[in-house]
Coordinates of C-alpha atoms in Angstrom, one line a residue:
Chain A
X1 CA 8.1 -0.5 31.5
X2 CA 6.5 -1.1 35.0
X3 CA 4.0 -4.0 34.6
X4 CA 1.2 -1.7 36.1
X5 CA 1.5 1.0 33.5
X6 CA 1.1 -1.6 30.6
X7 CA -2.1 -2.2 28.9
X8 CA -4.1 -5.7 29.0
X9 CA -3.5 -8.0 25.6
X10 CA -7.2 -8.1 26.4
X11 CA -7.6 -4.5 24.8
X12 CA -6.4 -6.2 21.4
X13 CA -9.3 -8.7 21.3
X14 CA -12.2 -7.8 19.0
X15 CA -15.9 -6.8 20.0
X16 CA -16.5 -11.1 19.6
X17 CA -19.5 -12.1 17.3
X18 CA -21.6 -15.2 17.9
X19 CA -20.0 -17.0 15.1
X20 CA -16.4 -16.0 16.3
X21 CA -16.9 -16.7 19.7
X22 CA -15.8 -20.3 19.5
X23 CA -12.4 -19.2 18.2
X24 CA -11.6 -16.8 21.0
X25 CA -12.6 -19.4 23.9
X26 CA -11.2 -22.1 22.5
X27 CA -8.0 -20.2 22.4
X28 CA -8.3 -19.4 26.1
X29 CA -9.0 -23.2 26.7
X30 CA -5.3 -23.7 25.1
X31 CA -7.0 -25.0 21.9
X32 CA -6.7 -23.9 18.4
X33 CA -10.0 -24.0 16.6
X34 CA -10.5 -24.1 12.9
X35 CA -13.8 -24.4 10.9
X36 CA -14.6 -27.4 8.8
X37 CA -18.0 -27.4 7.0
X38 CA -19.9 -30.9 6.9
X39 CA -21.1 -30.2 3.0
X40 CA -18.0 -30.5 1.5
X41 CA -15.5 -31.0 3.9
X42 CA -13.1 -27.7 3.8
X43 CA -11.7 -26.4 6.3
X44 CA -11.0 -22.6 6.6
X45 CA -9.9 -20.3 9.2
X46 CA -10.1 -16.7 9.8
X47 CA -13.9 -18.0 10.4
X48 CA -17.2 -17.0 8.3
X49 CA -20.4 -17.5 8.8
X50 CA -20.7 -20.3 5.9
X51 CA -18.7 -22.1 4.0
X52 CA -16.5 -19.9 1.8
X53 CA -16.1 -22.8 -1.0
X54 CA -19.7 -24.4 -1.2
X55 CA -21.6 -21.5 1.1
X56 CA -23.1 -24.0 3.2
X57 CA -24.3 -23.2 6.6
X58 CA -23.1 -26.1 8.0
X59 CA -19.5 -25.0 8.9
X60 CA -18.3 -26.3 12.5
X61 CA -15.8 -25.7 15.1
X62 CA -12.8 -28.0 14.8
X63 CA -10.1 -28.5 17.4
X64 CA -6.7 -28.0 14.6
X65 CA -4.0 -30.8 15.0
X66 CA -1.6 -28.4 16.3
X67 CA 1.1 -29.3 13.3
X68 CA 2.1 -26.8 11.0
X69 CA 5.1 -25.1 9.1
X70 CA 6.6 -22.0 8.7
X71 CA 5.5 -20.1 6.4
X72 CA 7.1 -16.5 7.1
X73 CA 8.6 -14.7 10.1
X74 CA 9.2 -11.2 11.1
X75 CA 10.9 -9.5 14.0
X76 CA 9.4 -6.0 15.2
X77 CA 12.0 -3.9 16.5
X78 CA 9.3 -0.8 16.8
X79 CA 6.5 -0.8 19.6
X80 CA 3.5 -0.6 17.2
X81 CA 0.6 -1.7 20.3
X82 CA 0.5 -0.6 23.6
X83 CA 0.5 -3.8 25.0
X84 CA 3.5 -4.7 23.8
X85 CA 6.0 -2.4 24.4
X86 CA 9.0 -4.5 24.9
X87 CA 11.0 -5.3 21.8
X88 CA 12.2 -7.2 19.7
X89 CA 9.4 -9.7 19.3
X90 CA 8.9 -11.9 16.3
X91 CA 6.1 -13.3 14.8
X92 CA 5.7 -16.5 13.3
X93 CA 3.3 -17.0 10.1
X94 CA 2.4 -20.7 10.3
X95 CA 0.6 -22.4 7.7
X96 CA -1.8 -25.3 9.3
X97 CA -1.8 -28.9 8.7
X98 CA -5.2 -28.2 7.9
X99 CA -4.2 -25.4 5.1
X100 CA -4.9 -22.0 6.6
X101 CA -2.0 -19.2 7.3
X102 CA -1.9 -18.3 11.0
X103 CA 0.1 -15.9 13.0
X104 CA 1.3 -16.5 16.5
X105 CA 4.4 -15.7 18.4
X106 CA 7.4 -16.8 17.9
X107 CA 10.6 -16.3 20.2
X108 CA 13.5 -14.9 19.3
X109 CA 15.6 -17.3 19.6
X110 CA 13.7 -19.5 17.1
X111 CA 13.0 -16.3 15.0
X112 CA 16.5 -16.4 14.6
X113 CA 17.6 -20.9 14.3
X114 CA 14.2 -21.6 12.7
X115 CA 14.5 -21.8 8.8
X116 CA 11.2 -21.0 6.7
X117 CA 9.6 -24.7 5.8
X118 CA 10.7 -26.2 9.7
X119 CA 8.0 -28.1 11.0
X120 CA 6.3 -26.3 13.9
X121 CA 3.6 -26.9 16.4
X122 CA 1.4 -24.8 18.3
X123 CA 1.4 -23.9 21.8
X124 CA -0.3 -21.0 23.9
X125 CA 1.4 -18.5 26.2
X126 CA -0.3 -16.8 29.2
X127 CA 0.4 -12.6 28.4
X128 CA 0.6 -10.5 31.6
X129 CA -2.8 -10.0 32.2
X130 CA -3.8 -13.6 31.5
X131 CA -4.8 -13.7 27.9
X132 CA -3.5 -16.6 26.0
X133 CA -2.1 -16.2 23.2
X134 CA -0.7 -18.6 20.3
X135 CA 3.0 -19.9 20.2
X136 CA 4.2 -21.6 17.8
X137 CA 7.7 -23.9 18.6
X138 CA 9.9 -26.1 16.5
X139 CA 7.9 -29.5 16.3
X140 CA 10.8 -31.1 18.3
X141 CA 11.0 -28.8 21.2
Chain B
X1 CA -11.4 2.6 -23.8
X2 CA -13.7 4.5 -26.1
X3 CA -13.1 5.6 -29.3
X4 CA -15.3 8.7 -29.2
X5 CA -13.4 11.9 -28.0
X6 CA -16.4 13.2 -26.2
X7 CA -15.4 9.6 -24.3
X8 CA -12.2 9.1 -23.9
X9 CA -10.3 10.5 -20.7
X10 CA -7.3 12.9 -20.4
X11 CA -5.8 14.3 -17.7
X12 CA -6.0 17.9 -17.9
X13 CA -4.5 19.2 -14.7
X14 CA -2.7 18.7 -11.4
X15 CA -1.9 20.1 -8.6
X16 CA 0.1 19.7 -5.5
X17 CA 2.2 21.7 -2.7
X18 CA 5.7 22.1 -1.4
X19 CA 6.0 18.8 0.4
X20 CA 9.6 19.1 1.6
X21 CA 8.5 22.8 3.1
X22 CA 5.7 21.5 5.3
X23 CA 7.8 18.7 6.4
X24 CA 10.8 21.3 7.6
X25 CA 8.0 23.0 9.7
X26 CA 8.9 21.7 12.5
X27 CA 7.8 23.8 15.3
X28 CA 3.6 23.6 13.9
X29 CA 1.6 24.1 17.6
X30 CA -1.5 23.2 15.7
X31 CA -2.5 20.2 12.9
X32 CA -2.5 21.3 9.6
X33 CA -5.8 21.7 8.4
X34 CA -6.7 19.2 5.6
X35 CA -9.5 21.3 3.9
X36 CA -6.9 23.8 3.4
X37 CA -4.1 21.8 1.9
X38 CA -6.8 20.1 -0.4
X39 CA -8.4 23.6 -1.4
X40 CA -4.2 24.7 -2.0
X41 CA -3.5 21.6 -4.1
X42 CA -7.3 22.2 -6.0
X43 CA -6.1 25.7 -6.5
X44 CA -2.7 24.8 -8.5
X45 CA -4.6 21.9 -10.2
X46 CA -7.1 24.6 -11.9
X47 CA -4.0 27.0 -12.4
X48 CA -2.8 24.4 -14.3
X49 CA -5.5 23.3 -16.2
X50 CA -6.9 26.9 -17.5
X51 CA -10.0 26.0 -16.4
X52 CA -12.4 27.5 -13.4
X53 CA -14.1 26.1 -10.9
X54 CA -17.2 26.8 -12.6
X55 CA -16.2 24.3 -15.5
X56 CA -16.1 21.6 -12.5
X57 CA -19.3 19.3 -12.2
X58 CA -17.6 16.2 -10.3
X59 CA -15.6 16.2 -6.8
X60 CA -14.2 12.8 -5.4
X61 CA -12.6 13.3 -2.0
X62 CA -9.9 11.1 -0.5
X63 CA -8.4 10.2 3.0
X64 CA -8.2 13.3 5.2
X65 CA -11.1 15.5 3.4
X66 CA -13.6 13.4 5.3
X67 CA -16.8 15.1 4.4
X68 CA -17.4 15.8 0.6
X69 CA -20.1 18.3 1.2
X70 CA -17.8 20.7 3.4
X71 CA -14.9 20.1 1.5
X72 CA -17.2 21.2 -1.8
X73 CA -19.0 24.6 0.7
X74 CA -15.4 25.6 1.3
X75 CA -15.0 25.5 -2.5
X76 CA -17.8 27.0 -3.6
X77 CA -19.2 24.4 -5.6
X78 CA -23.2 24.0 -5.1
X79 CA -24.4 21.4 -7.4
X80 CA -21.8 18.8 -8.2
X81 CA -23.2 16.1 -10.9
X82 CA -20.4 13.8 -9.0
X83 CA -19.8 13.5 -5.3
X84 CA -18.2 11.2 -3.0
X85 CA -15.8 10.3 -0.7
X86 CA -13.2 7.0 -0.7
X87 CA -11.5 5.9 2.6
X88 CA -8.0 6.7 3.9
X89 CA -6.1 3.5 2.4
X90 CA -3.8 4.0 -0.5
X91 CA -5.6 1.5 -2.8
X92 CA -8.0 4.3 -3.6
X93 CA -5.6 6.4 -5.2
X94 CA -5.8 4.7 -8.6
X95 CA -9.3 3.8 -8.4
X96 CA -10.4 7.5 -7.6
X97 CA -9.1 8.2 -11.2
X98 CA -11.0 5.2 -12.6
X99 CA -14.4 6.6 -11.2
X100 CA -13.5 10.2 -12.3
X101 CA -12.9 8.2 -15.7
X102 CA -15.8 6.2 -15.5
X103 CA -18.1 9.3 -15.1
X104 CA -16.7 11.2 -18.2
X105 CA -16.8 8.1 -20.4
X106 CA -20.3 7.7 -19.7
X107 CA -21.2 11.2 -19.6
X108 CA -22.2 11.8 -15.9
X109 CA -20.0 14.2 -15.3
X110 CA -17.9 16.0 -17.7
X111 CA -14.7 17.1 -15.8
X112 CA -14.1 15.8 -12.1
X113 CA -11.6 17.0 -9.8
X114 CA -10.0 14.4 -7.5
X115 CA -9.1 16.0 -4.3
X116 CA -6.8 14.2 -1.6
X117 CA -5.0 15.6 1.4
X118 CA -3.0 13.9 4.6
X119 CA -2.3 15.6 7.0
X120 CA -0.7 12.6 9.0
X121 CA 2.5 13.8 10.2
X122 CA 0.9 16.8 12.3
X123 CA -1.8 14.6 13.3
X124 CA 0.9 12.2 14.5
X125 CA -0.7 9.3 12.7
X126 CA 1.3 6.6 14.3
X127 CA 0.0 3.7 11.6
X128 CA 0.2 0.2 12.5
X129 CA -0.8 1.0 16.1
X130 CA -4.4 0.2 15.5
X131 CA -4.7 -2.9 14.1
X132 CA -5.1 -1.2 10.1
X133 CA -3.4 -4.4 8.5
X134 CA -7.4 -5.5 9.3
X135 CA -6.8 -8.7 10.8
X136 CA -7.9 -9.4 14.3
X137 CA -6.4 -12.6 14.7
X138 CA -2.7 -11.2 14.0
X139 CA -3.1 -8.4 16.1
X140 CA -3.6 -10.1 19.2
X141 CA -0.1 -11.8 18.9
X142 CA 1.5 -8.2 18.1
X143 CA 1.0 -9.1 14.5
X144 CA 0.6 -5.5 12.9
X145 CA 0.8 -2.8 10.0
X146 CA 0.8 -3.6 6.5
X147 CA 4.6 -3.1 6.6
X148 CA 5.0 -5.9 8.7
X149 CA 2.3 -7.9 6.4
X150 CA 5.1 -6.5 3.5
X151 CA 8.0 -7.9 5.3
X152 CA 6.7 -11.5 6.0
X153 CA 6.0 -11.5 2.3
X154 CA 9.6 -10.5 1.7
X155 CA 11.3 -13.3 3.9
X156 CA 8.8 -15.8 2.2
X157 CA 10.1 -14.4 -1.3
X158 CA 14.0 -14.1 0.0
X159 CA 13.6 -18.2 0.4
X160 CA 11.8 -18.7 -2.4
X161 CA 14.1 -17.1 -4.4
X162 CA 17.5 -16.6 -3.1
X163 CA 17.0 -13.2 -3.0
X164 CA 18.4 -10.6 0.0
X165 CA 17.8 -7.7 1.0
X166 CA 20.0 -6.3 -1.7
X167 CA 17.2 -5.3 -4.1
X168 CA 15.4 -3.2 -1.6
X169 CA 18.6 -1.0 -1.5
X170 CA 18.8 -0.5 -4.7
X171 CA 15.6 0.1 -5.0
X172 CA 15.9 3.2 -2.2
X173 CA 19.2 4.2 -3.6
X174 CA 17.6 4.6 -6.9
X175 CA 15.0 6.5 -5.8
X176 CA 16.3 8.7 -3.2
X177 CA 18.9 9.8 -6.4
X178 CA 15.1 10.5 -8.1
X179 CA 13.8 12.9 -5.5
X180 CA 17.4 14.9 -5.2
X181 CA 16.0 16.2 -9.0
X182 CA 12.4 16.6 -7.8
X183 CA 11.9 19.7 -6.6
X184 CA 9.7 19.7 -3.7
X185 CA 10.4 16.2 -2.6
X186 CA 10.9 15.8 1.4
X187 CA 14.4 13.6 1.2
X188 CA 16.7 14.9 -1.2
X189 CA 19.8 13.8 0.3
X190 CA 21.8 10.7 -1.3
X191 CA 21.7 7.3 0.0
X192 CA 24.6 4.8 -0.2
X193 CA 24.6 1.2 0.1
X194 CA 26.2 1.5 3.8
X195 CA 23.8 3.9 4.7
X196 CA 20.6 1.6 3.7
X197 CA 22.7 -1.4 5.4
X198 CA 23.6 0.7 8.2
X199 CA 19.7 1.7 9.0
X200 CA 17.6 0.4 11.7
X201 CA 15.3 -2.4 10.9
X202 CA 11.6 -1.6 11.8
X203 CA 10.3 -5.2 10.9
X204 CA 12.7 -6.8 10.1
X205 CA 13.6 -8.1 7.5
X206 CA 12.4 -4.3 6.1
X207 CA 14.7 -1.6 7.5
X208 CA 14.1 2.3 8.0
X209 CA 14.7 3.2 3.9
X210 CA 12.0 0.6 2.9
X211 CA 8.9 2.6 4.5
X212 CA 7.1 5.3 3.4
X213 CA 7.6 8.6 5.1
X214 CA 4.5 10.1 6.7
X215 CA 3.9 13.5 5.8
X216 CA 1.5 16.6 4.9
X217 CA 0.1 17.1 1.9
X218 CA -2.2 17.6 -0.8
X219 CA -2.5 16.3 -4.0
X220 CA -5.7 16.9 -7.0
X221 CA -6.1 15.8 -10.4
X222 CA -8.8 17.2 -12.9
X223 CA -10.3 14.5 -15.6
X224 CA -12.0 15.4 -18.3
X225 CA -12.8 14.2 -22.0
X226 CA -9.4 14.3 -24.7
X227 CA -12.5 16.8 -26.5
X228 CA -12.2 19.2 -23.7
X229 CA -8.4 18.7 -23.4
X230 CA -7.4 19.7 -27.1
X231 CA -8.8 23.2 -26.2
X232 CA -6.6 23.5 -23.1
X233 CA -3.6 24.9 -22.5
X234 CA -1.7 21.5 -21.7
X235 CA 0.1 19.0 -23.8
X236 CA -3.3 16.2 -23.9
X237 CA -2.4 13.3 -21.8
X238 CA -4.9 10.3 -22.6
X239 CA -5.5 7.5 -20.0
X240 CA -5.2 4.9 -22.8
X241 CA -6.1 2.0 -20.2
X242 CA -7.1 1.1 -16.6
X243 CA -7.8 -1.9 -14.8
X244 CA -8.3 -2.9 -11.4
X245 CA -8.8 -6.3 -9.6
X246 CA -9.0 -7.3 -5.8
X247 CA -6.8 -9.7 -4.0
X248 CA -9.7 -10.9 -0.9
X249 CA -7.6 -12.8 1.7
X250 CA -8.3 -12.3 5.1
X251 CA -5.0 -10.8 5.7
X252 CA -3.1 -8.1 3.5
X253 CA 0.1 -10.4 3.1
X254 CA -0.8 -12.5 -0.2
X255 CA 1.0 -16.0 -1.0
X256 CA 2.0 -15.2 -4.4
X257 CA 2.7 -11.7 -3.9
X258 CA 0.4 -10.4 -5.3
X259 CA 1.5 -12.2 -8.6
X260 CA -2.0 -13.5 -9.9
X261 CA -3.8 -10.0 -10.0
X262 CA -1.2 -8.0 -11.0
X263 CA -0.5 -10.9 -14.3
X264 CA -4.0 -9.6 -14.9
X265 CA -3.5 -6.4 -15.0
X266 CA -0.9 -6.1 -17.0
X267 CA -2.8 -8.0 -20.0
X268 CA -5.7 -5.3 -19.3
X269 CA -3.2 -2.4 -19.9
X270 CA -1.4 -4.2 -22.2
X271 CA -4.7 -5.5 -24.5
X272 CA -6.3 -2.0 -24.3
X273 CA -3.7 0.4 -25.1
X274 CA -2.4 -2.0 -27.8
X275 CA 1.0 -1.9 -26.6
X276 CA 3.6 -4.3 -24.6
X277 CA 5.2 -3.2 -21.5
X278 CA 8.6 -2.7 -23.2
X279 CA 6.9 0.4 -25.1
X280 CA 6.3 2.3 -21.9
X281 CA 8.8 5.2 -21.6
X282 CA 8.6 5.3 -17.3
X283 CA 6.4 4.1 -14.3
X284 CA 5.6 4.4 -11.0
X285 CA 5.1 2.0 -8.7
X286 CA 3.1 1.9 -5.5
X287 CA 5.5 1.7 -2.7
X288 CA 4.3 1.8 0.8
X289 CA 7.3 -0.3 0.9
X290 CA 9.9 -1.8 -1.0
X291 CA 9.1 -4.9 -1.6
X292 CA 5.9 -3.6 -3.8
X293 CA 8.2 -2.5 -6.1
X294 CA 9.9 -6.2 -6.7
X295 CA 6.8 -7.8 -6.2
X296 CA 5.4 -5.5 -9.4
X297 CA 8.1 -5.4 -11.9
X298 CA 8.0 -9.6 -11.5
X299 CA 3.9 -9.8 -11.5
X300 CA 3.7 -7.2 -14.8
X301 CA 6.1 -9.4 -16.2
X302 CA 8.8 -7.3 -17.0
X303 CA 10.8 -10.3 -15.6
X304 CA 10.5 -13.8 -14.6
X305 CA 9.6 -14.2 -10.9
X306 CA 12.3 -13.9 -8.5
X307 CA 14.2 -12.1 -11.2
X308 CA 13.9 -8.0 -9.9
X309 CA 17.2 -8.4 -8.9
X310 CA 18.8 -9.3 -12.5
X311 CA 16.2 -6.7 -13.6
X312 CA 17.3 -4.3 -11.8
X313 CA 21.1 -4.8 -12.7
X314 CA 20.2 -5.4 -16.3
X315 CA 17.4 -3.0 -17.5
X316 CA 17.6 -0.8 -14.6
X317 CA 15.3 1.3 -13.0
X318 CA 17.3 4.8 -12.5
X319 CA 16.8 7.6 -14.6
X320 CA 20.0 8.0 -17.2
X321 CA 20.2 4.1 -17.0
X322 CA 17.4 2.6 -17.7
X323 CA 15.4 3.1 -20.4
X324 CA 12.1 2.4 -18.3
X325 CA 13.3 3.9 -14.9
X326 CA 11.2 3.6 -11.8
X327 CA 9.5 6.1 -9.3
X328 CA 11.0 8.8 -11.1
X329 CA 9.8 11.8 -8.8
X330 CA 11.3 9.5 -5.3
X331 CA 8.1 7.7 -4.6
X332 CA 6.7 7.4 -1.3
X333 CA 10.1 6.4 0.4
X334 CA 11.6 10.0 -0.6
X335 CA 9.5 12.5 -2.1
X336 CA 6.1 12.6 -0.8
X337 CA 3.7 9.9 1.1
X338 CA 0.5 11.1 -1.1
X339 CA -0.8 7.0 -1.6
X340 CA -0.3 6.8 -4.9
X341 CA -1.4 10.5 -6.3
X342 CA 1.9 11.9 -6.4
X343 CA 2.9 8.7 -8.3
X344 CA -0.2 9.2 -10.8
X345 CA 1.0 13.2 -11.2
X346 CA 4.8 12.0 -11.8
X347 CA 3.2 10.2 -14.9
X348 CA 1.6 13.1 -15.9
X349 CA 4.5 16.0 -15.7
X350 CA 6.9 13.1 -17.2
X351 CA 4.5 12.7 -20.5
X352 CA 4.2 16.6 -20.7
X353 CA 8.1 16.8 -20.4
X354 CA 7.6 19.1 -17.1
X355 CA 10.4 17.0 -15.1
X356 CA 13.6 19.1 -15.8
X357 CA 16.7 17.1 -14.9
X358 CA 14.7 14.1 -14.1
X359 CA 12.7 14.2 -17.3
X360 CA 12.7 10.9 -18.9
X361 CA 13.8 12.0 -22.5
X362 CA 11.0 12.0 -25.6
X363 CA 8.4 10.2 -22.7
X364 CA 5.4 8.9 -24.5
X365 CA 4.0 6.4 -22.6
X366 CA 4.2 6.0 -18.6
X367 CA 2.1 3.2 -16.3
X368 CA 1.3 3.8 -12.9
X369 CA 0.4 0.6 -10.9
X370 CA -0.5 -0.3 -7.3
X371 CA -0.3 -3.6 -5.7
X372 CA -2.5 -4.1 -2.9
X373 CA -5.3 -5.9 -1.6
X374 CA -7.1 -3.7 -4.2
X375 CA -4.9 -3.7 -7.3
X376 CA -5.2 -0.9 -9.7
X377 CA -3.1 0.0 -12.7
X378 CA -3.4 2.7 -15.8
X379 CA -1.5 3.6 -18.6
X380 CA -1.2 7.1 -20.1
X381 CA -0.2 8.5 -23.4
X382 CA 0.7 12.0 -24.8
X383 CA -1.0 12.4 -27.5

């Protein structure tokens, strides 16, 4: 597809929320944010506005260690999202050092050599119009 | 359930339309109205019944009959004691019945048509293409559709288990064999082993045969007491138990496959009907894809987990060898995308032994269950 027909990965980003906000630009500072909440200590991510274990307001912004393993992968071989029309493209489904389930991209050549459990971390990859997005890449790469 | 037959809820009609027509119309300039194929499927659902619309005081619309209040003008019914409308997802389906059920067992309403319609294939619904998995932070890296929530799930549980991508095929094989006895179903053409294999995958690991077809159509189903049944025309089918329970993660893929909720449905059914699963004589099972279908037969615990496979091979879930078969109309993959309904009308015709050559023999008992991030599940008896 020519590069000037495709839509912005910047279309796919939500209508950002104060509370949210510190996910989405820490992610295009290259740095993967989780919550941890100063009551009791858990740490969750997709965010909320409290805790979800103790509901305590006192839930903050966490830069995540970057480690995590492979929880699941799939490879799309249909263009769902205007964006991204070019397939295949796999997605990893990483679980967190810190516990959470996240999805990122995953290429597909490591969709492909990287067995579910394989240590991972994450990095971030500039899309065409200069939204970062997460990677995630065998730990050793 | 209640005891009292004023209380208790039967099934006293259904109705649906001629879903492998509409799809061969291929040359449509225009979308097909959804009013229309609701007020169609209502129609055949009061045929059916013997009743009139007059003798309906409760209307629950689903998915593509957006406005309850036109949808009930268009009928001609004024003063509903029951109205409402429930969102497009296919979750809905099962609990639509349990409201419908919920009204008549309290005495709110006293017989309440369900109406659904989809109209998705001449509205080119093109699902997955707008983020209706629900999770923001997966769409943004391409992460989308339930299906592709389904598959992840599936590669977790292929590891977990040894399994391959064996049990889906048999699954689709099974099922497409269903829907070449079922009348009105879309795909009626066998499937072999090399032609599942042989399939694109969409996300892989799920190929073409383990989606849902999209697809117009209408389905309705009229509740009303097992009182007001006996004096019907129909064989009385009871919904001898119904439970529902959510599974709240922030995405629609669930680490235990959904294993948790559905262990708690099944002792619902199972503690109010008074019966184990082995008594039921067929079910349905939701299956937006196939994976639901091994995820449920493990999480009702009609096997051990990771087991659907040996399940499959041992008990079986096709009609003639099975005693229990499975999606015995085609399900969604083959005879009819209608979320769920046309798997809760399978259960009906199969208990009043309306199925012809896929009749399940001297059915008594069927179950209908859906796994999804809102889990429903029902069991219904001929009485």
């Amino acid at each position: 597809m020519e590069e000037s027909m495709r839509e912005n990965v910047a279309s796919l980003l939500p209508v950002v929320t104060e509370y949210e906000a510190p996910f989405w630009n820490g992610l295009q500072d290259g740095k993967l944010m989780v919550q941890e909440c100063k009551s009791c200590g858990h740490k969750q991510f997709p965010p909320s506005p409290v805790c979800t274990e103790c509901l305590s307001e006192k839930v903050e912004w966490v830069e995540a260690s970057g480690k995590a393993s492979l929880w699941s992968k799939v490879e799309f071989n249909k263009a769902y999202l205007k964006p991204y029309p070019d397939v295949p493209y796999a997605v990893a489904v990483a679980r967190l050092e810190e516990g959470p389930l996240v999805e990122g991209r995953f290429s597909a050549e490591n969709y492909k050599k990287v067995p579910i459990d394989a240590e991972l971390k994450v990095t971030f990859v500039d899309t065409q119009d200069g939204t970062k997005i997460v990677e995630f890449v065998p730990v050793n790469d | 359930m209640q005891t009292n037959e004023s209380r208790r809820v039967a099934v006293v009609g259904v109705g649906d339309v001629d879903y492998g027509k509409y799809y061969r119309q291929r040359d449509l300039h225009y979308v097909r109205d959804p009013y229309a194929l609701g007020i169609e499927a209502f129609k055949n659902a009061l045929e059916d019944s013997g009743l009139t619309k007059d003798d309906i005081d409760g209307v629950i619309c689903v998915r593509d009959i957006k406005q309850y209040d036109q949808f009930c003008y268009r009928i001609g019914i004024d003063k509903p004691r029951l109205v409402n409308g429930l969102e497009s997802s296919g979750r809905q389906s099962g609990l639509a019945l349990q409201y419908a059920a919920m009204a008549i067992a309290t005495g709110m309403a006293n017989t309440v048509a369900v109406v659904y319609s989809n109209n998705g294939r001449t509205a080119k619904y093109n699902y997955g293409s707008t983020g209706d998995a629900g999770d923001p932070f997966g769409i943004l890296h391409g992460m989308t559709s339930p299906g592709a929530q389904v598959g992840a799930m599936f590669a977790r549980y292929c590891h977990d288990y040894n399994a391959s991508e064996e049990v889906l095929a048999k699954i689709a094989i099974s099922q497409r064999y269903h829907a070449s006895m079922t009348p009105n179903a879309v795909f009626k053409k066998l499937l072999t082993m090399d032609d599942y294999m042989g399939a694109k995958y969409i996300t892989e690991p799920l190929r073409l045969f383990d989606y849902c077809l999209i697809n117009d159509g209408a389905v309705c189903i009229i509740l009303s007491s097992v009182e007001r049944a006996k004096d019907l025309k129909k064989p009385v089918v009871e919904m001898i138990a119904t439970s529902a329970c959510g599974d709240m993660k922030s995405m629609y893929m669930k680490e235990d496959f959904f294993y948790g909720a559905l262990q708690k449905i099944s002792a619902d059914l199972q503690g109010q009907a008074g019966i184990k699963l082995t008594d039921i004589d067929n079910m349905q099972i939701y299956d937006n894809f196939t994976p639901t279908v091994v995820f449920s037969l493990e999480g009702l615990g009609l096997c051990g987990r990771g087991e659907a496979s040996q399940y499959i091979d041992e008990v079986g879930i096709t009609l003639g060898q099975s005693v229990r078969p499975v999606n015995t109309s085609g399900g969604h993959i083959s005879e009819t995308y209608m979320q769920g309904f046309n798997h809760q009308v399978e259960c009906v015709r199969q208990l009043r032994h309306e199925c012809g050559e896929r009749q399940v023999k001297d059915s008594k008992l069927s179950l209908y269950v859906c796994a999804a991030p809102i889990l429903t599940g029902h069991i219904f008896a001929r009485l």
